[in-house]
Amino acid sequence: MTDVRTVLWFDGRIEEAAELYVSLVPDSRITDVMRIPAGDNPWPGDASPGEALTVDLTLAGAPFQLLNGGPQFPQSEAVSIAVTVDGQAEVDRLWEGLVADGGEESQCGWCRDRFGVSWQVIPKQLGELMQGERSADVTRAMLTMRKLDVAQLEAAARG
């Protein structure tokens, strides 16, 4: 049997991050938590006994693991979680949940949550609009946005 999952390196707060992620992304759940055992602590960073070392979760059915590995490898835009949602209301809900409490907006549907993880929040309508004859206009409109706006993208597609 082969098991494939994405592992994201954190410097603490992995249970808090996992709880946020599963609360925002439908069909998601925490599947396992491995804690640092009592006694001598061979783990890197400032983690202490009883603290979570790993949290396994699924986001919309995709497996992830959050690793409490210490400060050596901070998050960057080199890795992002892309979530395709249906409609502006879902874009708004997910976006607001991710940038709340210290997250940051970026461009073209990208943002960073308060833990430093980069996300792409993409309305499924974008893919449909990018297939049309006015895809260059849709792209130009998208490049001016932070959070993607379905109505503006559709207007660009209409010319």
C-alpha positions as YAML, in Angstrom:
chain: A
units: angstrom
residues:
- id: 1
  name: MET
  ca: [0.00, 0.00, 0.00]
- id: 2
  name: THR
  ca: [1.23, 3.50, -0.85]
- id: 3
  name: ASP
  ca: [0.27, 6.57, 1.17]
- id: 4
  name: VAL
  ca: [0.83, 10.03, -0.31]
- id: 5
  name: ARG
  ca: [0.15, 13.28, 1.55]
- id: 6
  name: THR
  ca: [1.45, 16.83, 1.69]
- id: 7
  name: VAL
  ca: [3.40, 17.72, 4.84]
- id: 8
  name: LEU
  ca: [3.56, 21.35, 5.94]
- id: 9
  name: TRP
  ca: [6.32, 22.39, 8.37]
- id: 10
  name: PHE
  ca: [5.23, 24.63, 11.25]
- id: 11
  name: ASP
  ca: [6.87, 26.21, 14.27]
- id: 12
  name: GLY
  ca: [4.13, 25.38, 16.79]
- id: 13
  name: ARG
  ca: [0.35, 25.99, 16.82]
- id: 14
  name: ILE
  ca: [-0.40, 23.04, 14.52]
- id: 15
  name: GLU
  ca: [-3.58, 22.02, 16.33]
- id: 16
  name: GLU
  ca: [-4.90, 25.57, 16.06]
- id: 17
  name: ALA
  ca: [-4.04, 25.63, 12.34]
- id: 18
  name: ALA
  ca: [-5.65, 22.24, 11.72]
- id: 19
  name: GLU
  ca: [-8.83, 23.28, 13.52]
- id: 20
  name: LEU
  ca: [-9.05, 26.45, 11.42]
- id: 21
  name: TYR
  ca: [-8.50, 24.58, 8.16]
- id: 22
  name: VAL
  ca: [-11.10, 21.89, 8.79]
- id: 23
  name: SER
  ca: [-13.61, 24.53, 9.93]
- id: 24
  name: LEU
  ca: [-13.21, 26.46, 6.65]
- id: 25
  name: VAL
  ca: [-12.93, 23.74, 4.01]
- id: 26
  name: PRO
  ca: [-16.02, 21.53, 3.56]
- id: 27
  name: ASP
  ca: [-15.56, 17.74, 3.73]
- id: 28
  name: SER
  ca: [-12.54, 18.10, 6.02]
- id: 29
  name: ARG
  ca: [-11.53, 16.55, 9.31]
- id: 30
  name: ILE
  ca: [-8.64, 15.90, 11.66]
- id: 31
  name: THR
  ca: [-7.77, 12.20, 11.48]
- id: 32
  name: ASP
  ca: [-4.90, 11.79, 13.96]
- id: 33
  name: VAL
  ca: [-2.71, 13.70, 16.41]
- id: 34
  name: MET
  ca: [0.68, 12.41, 17.53]
- id: 35
  name: ARG
  ca: [1.96, 14.05, 20.70]
- id: 36
  name: ILE
  ca: [5.47, 14.46, 22.00]
- id: 37
  name: PRO
  ca: [5.96, 11.87, 24.74]
- id: 38
  name: ALA
  ca: [6.92, 12.71, 28.31]
- id: 39
  name: GLY
  ca: [10.54, 12.38, 29.34]
- id: 40
  name: ASP
  ca: [13.63, 13.42, 27.43]
- id: 41
  name: ASN
  ca: [12.71, 15.58, 24.46]
- id: 42
  name: PRO
  ca: [14.69, 14.62, 21.33]
- id: 43
  name: TRP
  ca: [12.44, 16.73, 19.07]
- id: 44
  name: PRO
  ca: [13.73, 19.92, 17.44]
- id: 45
  name: GLY
  ca: [12.54, 23.37, 18.42]
- id: 46
  name: ASP
  ca: [10.86, 24.41, 21.63]
- id: 47
  name: ALA
  ca: [8.14, 21.76, 21.61]
- id: 48
  name: SER
  ca: [7.36, 20.23, 24.99]
- id: 49
  name: PRO
  ca: [5.91, 16.91, 26.13]
- id: 50
  name: GLY
  ca: [2.20, 16.61, 25.40]
- id: 51
  name: GLU
  ca: [2.35, 19.13, 22.57]
- id: 52
  name: ALA
  ca: [1.32, 17.89, 19.13]
- id: 53
  name: LEU
  ca: [4.23, 16.78, 16.95]
- id: 54
  name: THR
  ca: [2.03, 15.98, 13.95]
- id: 55
  name: VAL
  ca: [-1.61, 16.47, 13.04]
- id: 56
  name: ASP
  ca: [-3.04, 14.45, 10.16]
- id: 57
  name: LEU
  ca: [-6.07, 15.89, 8.42]
- id: 58
  name: THR
  ca: [-7.96, 15.82, 5.18]
- id: 59
  name: LEU
  ca: [-9.04, 18.97, 3.37]
- id: 60
  name: ALA
  ca: [-11.89, 18.23, 0.97]
- id: 61
  name: GLY
  ca: [-10.67, 14.64, 1.01]
- id: 62
  name: ALA
  ca: [-6.99, 15.47, 0.27]
- id: 63
  name: PRO
  ca: [-4.56, 14.23, 2.95]
- id: 64
  name: PHE
  ca: [-2.23, 16.65, 4.73]
- id: 65
  name: GLN
  ca: [0.04, 16.45, 7.73]
- id: 66
  name: LEU
  ca: [1.10, 19.43, 9.83]
- id: 67
  name: LEU
  ca: [4.52, 18.94, 11.42]
- id: 68
  name: ASN
  ca: [5.65, 20.90, 14.48]
- id: 69
  name: GLY
  ca: [9.28, 20.95, 13.35]
- id: 70
  name: GLY
  ca: [10.61, 24.22, 14.77]
- id: 71
  name: PRO
  ca: [11.75, 27.52, 13.25]
- id: 72
  name: GLN
  ca: [14.26, 26.20, 10.70]
- id: 73
  name: PHE
  ca: [11.94, 26.21, 7.67]
- id: 74
  name: PRO
  ca: [9.34, 29.00, 7.59]
- id: 75
  name: GLN
  ca: [6.38, 28.91, 5.23]
- id: 76
  name: SER
  ca: [6.70, 30.63, 1.85]
- id: 77
  name: GLU
  ca: [4.69, 31.14, -1.33]
- id: 78
  name: ALA
  ca: [6.74, 28.32, -2.89]
- id: 79
  name: VAL
  ca: [3.97, 26.03, -1.58]
- id: 80
  name: SER
  ca: [0.30, 26.94, -1.49]
- id: 81
  name: ILE
  ca: [-3.00, 25.21, -0.96]
- id: 82
  name: ALA
  ca: [-5.34, 25.88, -3.88]
- id: 83
  name: VAL
  ca: [-9.05, 25.63, -3.17]
- id: 84
  name: THR
  ca: [-11.58, 25.92, -5.99]
- id: 85
  name: VAL
  ca: [-15.01, 27.00, -4.76]
- id: 86
  name: ASP
  ca: [-18.37, 27.70, -6.38]
- id: 87
  name: GLY
  ca: [-19.33, 31.35, -6.47]
- id: 88
  name: GLN
  ca: [-18.51, 34.64, -4.83]
- id: 89
  name: ALA
  ca: [-20.14, 33.82, -1.49]
- id: 90
  name: GLU
  ca: [-17.77, 30.86, -1.01]
- id: 91
  name: VAL
  ca: [-14.77, 32.93, -2.17]
- id: 92
  name: ASP
  ca: [-15.69, 35.59, 0.39]
- id: 93
  name: ARG
  ca: [-16.28, 33.11, 3.24]
- id: 94
  name: LEU
  ca: [-13.04, 31.23, 2.74]
- id: 95
  name: TRP
  ca: [-10.98, 34.38, 2.08]
- id: 96
  name: GLU
  ca: [-12.26, 36.15, 5.19]
- id: 97
  name: GLY
  ca: [-11.59, 33.09, 7.34]
- id: 98
  name: LEU
  ca: [-8.04, 32.77, 6.05]
- id: 99
  name: VAL
  ca: [-6.97, 36.40, 6.34]
- id: 100
  name: ALA
  ca: [-8.62, 36.93, 9.75]
- id: 101
  name: ASP
  ca: [-6.52, 37.42, 12.87]
- id: 102
  name: GLY
  ca: [-3.27, 38.35, 11.16]
- id: 103
  name: GLY
  ca: [-3.47, 36.77, 7.72]
- id: 104
  name: GLU
  ca: [-2.50, 38.82, 4.65]
- id: 105
  name: GLU
  ca: [-4.02, 39.43, 1.25]
- id: 106
  name: SER
  ca: [-1.78, 39.01, -1.77]
- id: 107
  name: GLN
  ca: [-2.68, 39.18, -5.47]
- id: 108
  name: CYS
  ca: [-4.65, 37.16, -8.00]
- id: 109
  name: GLY
  ca: [-6.59, 35.17, -5.42]
- id: 110
  name: TRP
  ca: [-3.59, 34.42, -3.20]
- id: 111
  name: CYS
  ca: [-3.51, 35.08, 0.53]
- id: 112
  name: ARG
  ca: [-1.55, 33.96, 3.56]
- id: 113
  name: ASP
  ca: [-3.20, 32.77, 6.77]
- id: 114
  name: ARG
  ca: [-2.04, 33.79, 10.26]
- id: 115
  name: PHE
  ca: [0.28, 30.77, 10.36]
- id: 116
  name: GLY
  ca: [2.11, 31.84, 7.19]
- id: 117
  name: VAL
  ca: [0.59, 29.20, 4.89]
- id: 118
  name: SER
  ca: [-0.21, 30.48, 1.39]
- id: 119
  name: TRP
  ca: [-3.60, 29.76, -0.16]
- id: 120
  name: GLN
  ca: [-5.18, 30.29, -3.55]
- id: 121
  name: VAL
  ca: [-8.92, 30.87, -3.37]
- id: 122
  name: ILE
  ca: [-10.27, 30.32, -6.87]
- id: 123
  name: PRO
  ca: [-13.86, 30.51, -8.02]
- id: 124
  name: LYS
  ca: [-14.61, 27.65, -10.42]
- id: 125
  name: GLN
  ca: [-16.03, 30.28, -12.75]
- id: 126
  name: LEU
  ca: [-12.48, 31.53, -13.41]
- id: 127
  name: GLY
  ca: [-11.55, 28.29, -15.17]
- id: 128
  name: GLU
  ca: [-14.67, 28.49, -17.28]
- id: 129
  name: LEU
  ca: [-14.04, 32.14, -18.20]
- id: 130
  name: MET
  ca: [-10.41, 31.42, -19.08]
- id: 131
  name: GLN
  ca: [-11.63, 29.02, -21.81]
- id: 132
  name: GLY
  ca: [-13.48, 31.76, -23.66]
- id: 133
  name: GLU
  ca: [-12.29, 33.96, -26.51]
- id: 134
  name: ARG
  ca: [-11.77, 36.87, -24.10]
- id: 135
  name: SER
  ca: [-9.43, 34.96, -21.78]
- id: 136
  name: ALA
  ca: [-6.76, 37.67, -22.13]
- id: 137
  name: ASP
  ca: [-9.25, 40.25, -20.84]
- id: 138
  name: VAL
  ca: [-10.17, 37.94, -17.95]
- id: 139
  name: THR
  ca: [-6.48, 37.50, -17.14]
- id: 140
  name: ARG
  ca: [-5.87, 41.26, -17.20]
- id: 141
  name: ALA
  ca: [-8.80, 41.78, -14.83]
- id: 142
  name: MET
  ca: [-7.59, 39.02, -12.50]
- id: 143
  name: LEU
  ca: [-4.11, 40.56, -12.32]
- id: 144
  name: THR
  ca: [-5.59, 43.73, -10.79]
- id: 145
  name: MET
  ca: [-7.36, 41.88, -7.97]
- id: 146
  name: ARG
  ca: [-6.44, 40.63, -4.55]
- id: 147
  name: LYS
  ca: [-9.52, 38.55, -3.68]
- id: 148
  name: LEU
  ca: [-11.05, 37.38, -6.94]
- id: 149
  name: ASP
  ca: [-14.35, 39.02, -7.87]
- id: 150
  name: VAL
  ca: [-16.56, 36.77, -10.01]
- id: 151
  name: ALA
  ca: [-18.76, 39.62, -11.28]
- id: 152
  name: GLN
  ca: [-15.74, 41.61, -12.46]
- id: 153
  name: LEU
  ca: [-14.24, 38.54, -14.11]
- id: 154
  name: GLU
  ca: [-17.53, 37.84, -15.88]
- id: 155
  name: ALA
  ca: [-17.71, 41.49, -17.01]
- id: 156
  name: ALA
  ca: [-14.19, 41.21, -18.45]
- id: 157
  name: ALA
  ca: [-15.26, 38.06, -20.31]
- id: 158
  name: ARG
  ca: [-18.21, 39.93, -21.83]
- id: 159
  name: GLY
  ca: [-15.97, 42.81, -22.92]
...
